[in-house]
Coordinates of C-alpha atoms in Angstrom, one line a residue:
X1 CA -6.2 29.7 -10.9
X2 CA -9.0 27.8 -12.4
X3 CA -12.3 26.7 -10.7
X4 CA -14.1 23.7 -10.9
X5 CA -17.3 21.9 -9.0
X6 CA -17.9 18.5 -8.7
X7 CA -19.7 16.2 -7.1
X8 CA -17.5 13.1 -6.0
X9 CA -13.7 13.6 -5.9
X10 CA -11.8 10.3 -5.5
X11 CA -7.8 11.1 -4.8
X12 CA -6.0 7.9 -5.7
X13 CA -6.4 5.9 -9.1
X14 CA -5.2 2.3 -7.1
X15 CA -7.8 -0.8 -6.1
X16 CA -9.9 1.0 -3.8
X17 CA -10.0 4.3 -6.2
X18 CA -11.0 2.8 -9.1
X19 CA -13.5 0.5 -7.0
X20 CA -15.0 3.7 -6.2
X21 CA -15.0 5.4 -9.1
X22 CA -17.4 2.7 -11.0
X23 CA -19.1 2.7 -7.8
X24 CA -19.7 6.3 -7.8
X25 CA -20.3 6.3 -11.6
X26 CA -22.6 3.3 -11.5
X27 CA -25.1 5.3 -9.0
X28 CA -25.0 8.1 -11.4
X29 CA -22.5 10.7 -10.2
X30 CA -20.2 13.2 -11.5
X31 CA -16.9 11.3 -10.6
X32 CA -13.2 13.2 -10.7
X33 CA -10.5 10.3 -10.0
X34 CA -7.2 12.3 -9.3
X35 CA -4.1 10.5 -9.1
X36 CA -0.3 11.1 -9.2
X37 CA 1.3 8.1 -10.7
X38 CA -0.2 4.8 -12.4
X39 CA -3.2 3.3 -12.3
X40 CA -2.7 0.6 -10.0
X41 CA -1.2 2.3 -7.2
X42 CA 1.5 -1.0 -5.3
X43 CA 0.3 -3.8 -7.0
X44 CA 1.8 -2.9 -10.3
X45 CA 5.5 -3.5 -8.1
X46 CA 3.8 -6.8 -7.4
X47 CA 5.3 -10.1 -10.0
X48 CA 2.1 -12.1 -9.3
X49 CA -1.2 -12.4 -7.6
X50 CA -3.0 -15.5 -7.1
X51 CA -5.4 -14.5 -4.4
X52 CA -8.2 -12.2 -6.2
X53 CA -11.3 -14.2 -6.7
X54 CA -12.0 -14.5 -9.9
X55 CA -8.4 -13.9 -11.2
X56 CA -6.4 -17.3 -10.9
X57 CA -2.9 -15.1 -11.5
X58 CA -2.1 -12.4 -13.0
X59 CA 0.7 -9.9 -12.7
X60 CA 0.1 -6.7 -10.3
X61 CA 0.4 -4.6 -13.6
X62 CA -2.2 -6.9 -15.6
X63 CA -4.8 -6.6 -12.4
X64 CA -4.2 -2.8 -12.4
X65 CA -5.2 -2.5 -16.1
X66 CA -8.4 -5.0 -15.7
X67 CA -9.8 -2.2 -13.1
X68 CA -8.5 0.7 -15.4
X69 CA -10.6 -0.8 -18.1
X70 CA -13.5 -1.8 -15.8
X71 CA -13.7 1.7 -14.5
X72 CA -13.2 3.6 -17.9
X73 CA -16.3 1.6 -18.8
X74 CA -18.1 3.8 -17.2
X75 CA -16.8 7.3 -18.0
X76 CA -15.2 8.5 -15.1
X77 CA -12.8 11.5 -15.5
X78 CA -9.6 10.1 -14.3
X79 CA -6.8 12.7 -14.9
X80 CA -3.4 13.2 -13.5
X81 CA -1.9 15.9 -11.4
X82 CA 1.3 16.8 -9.7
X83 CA 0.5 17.7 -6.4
X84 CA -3.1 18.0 -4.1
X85 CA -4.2 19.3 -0.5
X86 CA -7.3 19.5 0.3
X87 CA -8.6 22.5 2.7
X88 CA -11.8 22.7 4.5
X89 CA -13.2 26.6 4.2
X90 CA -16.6 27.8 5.5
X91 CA -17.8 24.3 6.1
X92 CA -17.0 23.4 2.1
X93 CA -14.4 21.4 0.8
X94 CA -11.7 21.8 -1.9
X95 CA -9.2 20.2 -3.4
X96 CA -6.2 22.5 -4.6
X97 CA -4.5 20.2 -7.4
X98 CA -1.5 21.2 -10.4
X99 CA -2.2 20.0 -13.6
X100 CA 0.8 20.6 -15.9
X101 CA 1.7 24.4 -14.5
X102 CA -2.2 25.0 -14.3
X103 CA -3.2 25.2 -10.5
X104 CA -6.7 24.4 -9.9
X105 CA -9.1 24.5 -7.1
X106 CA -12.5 22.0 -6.9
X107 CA -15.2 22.2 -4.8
X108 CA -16.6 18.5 -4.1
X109 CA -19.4 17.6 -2.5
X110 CA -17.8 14.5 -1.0
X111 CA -14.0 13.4 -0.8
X112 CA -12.7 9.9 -1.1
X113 CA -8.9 9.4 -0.1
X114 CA -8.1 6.0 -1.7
X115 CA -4.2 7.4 -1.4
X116 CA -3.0 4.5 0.0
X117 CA 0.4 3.6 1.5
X118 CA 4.0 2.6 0.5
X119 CA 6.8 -0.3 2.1
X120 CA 9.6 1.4 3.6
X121 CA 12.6 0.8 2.1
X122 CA 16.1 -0.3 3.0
X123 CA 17.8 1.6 0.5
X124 CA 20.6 -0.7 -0.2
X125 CA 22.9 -1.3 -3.0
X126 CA 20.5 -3.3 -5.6
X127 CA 17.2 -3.2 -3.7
X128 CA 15.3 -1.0 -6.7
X129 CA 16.4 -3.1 -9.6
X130 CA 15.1 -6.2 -8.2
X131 CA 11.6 -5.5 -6.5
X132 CA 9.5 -7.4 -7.9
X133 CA 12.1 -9.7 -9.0
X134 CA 12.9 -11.3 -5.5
X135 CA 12.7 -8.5 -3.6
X136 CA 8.8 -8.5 -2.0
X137 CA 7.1 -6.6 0.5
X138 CA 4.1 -9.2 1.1
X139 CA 4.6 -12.8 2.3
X140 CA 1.2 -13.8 1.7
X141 CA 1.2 -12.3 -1.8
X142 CA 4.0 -14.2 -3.1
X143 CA 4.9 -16.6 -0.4
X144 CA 3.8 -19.3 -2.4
X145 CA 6.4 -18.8 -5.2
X146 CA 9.6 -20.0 -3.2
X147 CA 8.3 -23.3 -1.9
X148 CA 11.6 -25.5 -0.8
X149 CA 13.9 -22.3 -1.0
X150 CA 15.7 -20.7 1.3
X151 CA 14.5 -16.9 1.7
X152 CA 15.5 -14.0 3.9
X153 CA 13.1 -11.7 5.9
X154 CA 14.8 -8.1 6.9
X155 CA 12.8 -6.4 10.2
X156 CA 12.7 -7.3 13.9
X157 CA 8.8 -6.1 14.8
X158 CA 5.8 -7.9 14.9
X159 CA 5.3 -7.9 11.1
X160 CA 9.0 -9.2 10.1
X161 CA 8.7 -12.3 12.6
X162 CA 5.2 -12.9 12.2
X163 CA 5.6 -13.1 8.7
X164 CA 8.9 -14.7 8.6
X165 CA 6.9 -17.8 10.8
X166 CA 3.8 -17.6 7.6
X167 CA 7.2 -17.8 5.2
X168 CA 8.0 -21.0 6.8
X169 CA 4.8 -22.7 5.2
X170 CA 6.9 -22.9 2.3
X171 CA 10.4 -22.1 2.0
X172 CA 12.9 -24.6 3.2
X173 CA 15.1 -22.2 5.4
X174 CA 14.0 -18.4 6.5
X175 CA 16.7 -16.1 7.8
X176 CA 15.5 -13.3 9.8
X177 CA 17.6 -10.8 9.6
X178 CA 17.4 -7.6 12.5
X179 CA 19.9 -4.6 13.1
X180 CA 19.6 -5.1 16.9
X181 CA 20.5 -8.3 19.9
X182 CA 16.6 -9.0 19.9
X183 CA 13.6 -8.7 17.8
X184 CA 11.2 -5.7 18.9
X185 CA 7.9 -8.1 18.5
X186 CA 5.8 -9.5 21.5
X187 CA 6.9 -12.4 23.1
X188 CA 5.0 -14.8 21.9
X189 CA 5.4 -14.0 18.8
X190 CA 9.5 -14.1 19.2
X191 CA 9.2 -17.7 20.9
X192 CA 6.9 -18.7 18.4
X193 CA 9.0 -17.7 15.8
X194 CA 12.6 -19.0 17.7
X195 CA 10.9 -22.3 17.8
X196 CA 10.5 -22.7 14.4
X197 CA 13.2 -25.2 13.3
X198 CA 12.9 -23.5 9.5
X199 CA 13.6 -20.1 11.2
X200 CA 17.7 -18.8 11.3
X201 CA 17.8 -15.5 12.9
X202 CA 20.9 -13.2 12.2
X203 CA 20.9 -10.8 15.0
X204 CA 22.9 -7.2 14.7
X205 CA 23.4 -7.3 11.2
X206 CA 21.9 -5.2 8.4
X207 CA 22.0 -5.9 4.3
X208 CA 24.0 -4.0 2.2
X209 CA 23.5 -5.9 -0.9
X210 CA 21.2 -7.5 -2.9
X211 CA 22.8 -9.2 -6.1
X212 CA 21.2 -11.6 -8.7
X213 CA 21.3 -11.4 -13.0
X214 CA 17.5 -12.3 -13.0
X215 CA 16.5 -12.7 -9.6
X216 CA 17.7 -12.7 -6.2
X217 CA 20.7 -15.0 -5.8
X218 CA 22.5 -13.6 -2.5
X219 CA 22.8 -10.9 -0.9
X220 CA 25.4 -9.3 1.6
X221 CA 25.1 -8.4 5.0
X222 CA 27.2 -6.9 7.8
X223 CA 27.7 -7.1 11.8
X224 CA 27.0 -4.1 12.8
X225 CA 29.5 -4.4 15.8
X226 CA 32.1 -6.2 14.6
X227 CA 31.7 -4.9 10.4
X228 CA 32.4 -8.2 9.3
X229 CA 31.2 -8.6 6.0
X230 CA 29.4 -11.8 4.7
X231 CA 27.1 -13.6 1.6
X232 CA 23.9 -15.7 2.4
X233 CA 23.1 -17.2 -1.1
X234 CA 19.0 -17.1 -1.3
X235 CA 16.1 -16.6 -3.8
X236 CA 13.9 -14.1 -2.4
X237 CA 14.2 -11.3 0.1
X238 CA 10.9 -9.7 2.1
X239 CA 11.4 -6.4 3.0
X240 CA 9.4 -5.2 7.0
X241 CA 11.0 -2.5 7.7
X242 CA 7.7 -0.7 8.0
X243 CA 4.8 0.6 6.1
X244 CA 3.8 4.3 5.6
X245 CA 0.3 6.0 5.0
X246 CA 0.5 8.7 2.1
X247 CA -1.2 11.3 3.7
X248 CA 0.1 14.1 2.6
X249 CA -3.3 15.3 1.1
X250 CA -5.5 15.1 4.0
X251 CA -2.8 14.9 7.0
X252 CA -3.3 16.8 10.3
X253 CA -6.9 17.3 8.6
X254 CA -9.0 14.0 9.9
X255 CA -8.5 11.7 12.8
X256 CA -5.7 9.6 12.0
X257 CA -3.9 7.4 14.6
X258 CA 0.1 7.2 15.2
X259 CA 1.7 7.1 12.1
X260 CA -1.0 9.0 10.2
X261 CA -3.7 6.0 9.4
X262 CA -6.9 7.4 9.2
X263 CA -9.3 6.5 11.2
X264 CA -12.9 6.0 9.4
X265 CA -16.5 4.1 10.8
X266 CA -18.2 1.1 8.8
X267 CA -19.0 3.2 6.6
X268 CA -15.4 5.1 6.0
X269 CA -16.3 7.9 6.8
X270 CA -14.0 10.4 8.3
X271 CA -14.1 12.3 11.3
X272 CA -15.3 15.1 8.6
X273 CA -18.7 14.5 7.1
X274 CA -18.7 13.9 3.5
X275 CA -14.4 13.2 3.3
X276 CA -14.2 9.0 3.2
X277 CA -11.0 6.8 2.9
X278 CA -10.5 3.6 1.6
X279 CA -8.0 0.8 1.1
X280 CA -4.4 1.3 2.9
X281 CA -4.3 4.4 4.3
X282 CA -6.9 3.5 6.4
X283 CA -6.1 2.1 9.8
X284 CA -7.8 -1.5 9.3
X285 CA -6.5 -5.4 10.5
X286 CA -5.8 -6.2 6.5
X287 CA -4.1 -4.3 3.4
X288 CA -5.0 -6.8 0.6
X289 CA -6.4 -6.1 -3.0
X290 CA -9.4 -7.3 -2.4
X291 CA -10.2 -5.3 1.0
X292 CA -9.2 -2.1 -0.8
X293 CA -12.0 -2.6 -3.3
X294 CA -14.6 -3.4 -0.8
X295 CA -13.2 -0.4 1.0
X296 CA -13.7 1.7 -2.1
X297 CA -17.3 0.4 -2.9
X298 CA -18.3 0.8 0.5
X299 CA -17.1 4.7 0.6
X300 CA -18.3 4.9 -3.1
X301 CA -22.3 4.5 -1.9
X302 CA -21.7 6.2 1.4
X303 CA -20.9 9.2 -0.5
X304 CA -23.5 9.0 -2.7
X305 CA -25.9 8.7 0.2
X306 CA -24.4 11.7 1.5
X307 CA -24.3 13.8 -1.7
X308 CA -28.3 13.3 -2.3
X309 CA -28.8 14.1 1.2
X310 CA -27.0 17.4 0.5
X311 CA -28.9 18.0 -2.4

């Protein structure tokens, strides 16, 4: 197994990694970004944002290459692995990571977990071939692109209704679609949402199919009680079904509340001095682009407080 020593280890190359990472670099650390998949992390499933300052639109994929190139300005060693745990041992901390079939242990100073999270998915029959092509999992990223449509929203807690009434801004006609007799979100927001005259909700019914040559033209859903088959011909489907924290690195390590968000101060800091997390996987009001790069600027100078206090 090989050995390594640095000073700031950043696990996750999305927003609030890369944010970091010319953070970090910009206050003249030795910064490791390790990450698993693209540079990007969710936004690259996202067709187009319109709500980063700065950046009137651009596609998810285009924003995750402007911070790729803004942080590789600055040097950082950003290098991808297969797996990674981290492990607290005599009051140090490592990272055990798999490059290629190389297994290698580092010992950083500090930690940041910018791992983020990922949308549960349905799983149905055309579901994969068209995110990002009608199929969404963020109403106020791309809301705006079915004004005077008629959309569906598939969940029945507080996100899926609350949501599905923030859909009705623009979209002509919103179906809310739940697998049970009633929706699991508080009251108000249910009556809120029932009151809506733009709102249709499909009780006891689940989707099975999402069909559409370039986008999403129907899709087909079923009674789960009486399996009656039928079509609802729409443009866009929003999946809230649930969100989940990737947490495999650090879980059962830190403070984290139900679900496995971790729980961090103003700073994001850790209930483990020196380990920080920023953007999703936090538990926070707001998982946005632009809260996961404050997030990641914020833990970026908090570590490097920390690190020259070490030294």
């Amino acid at each position: 197994m090989e050995q390594e020593k640095r000073e700031l280890v950043i696990i996750g190359a999305g927003p609030a990694g890369l944010s970091a990472a010319i953070y970090g670099k910009r206050a003249g650390l030795d910064v490791l970004v390790l990450e698993k998949g693209a540079a990007g992390g969710q936004i690259n499933l996202t067709d187009s944002i319109e709500n980063y300052p700065g950046i009137l639109s651009a596609t998810g994929f285009e924003l995750a290459e402007l911070f790729k190139k803004h942080a590789e300005k600055f040097n950082p060693e950003i290098r991808r692995i297969s797996k990674c745990k981290i492990e607290i041992r005599d009051g140090k901390k490592f990272i055990l990571t798999k490059k290629g079939k190389t297994e290698i242990e580092i010992e950083a100073t500090a930690i940041i977990i910018a791992t983020g999270a990922h949308y549960k998915r349905l799983g149905c029959e055309g579901e994969a071939e068209h995110i990002g092509q009608g199929v969404s999992f963020c109403a106020v990223c791309d809301g705006a692109f079915y004004k005077g449509l008629e959309i569906a929203v598939i969940g029945g807690g507080n996100t899926a209704v609350e949501e599905a009434d923030y859909l009705t801004n623009f979209a002509a006609k919103v179906y809310l679609i739940h697998r049970r007799d009633e929706f699991r979100a508080v009251k108000i927001a249910v009556d809120r949402a029932l009151a809506n005259p733009k709102i249709v909700p499909v009780y006891n019914s689940v989707v099975t199919k999402i069909e559409g040559a370039e986008g999403v033209e129907k899709i087909i859903i079923k009674n789960v009680k009486t399996n009656e088959l039928s079509e609802l011909k729409i443009s866009g489907v929003f999946m809230f079904v649930g969100q989940e924290p990737d947490d495999e690195c650090i879980r059962g390590l830190v403070e984290a509340e139900a679900g496995g968000w971790v729980k961090t101060d103003e700073k994001m800091q850790t209930s483990i001095k020196g380990i920080y997390a920023a953007g999703d996987i936090r538990s926070k009001f707001l998982r946005q682009v632009i809260t996961a790069t404050s997030d990641g600027a914020i833990a970026a100078m908090a570590a490097s407080e920390y690190i020259r206090e070490t030294k």
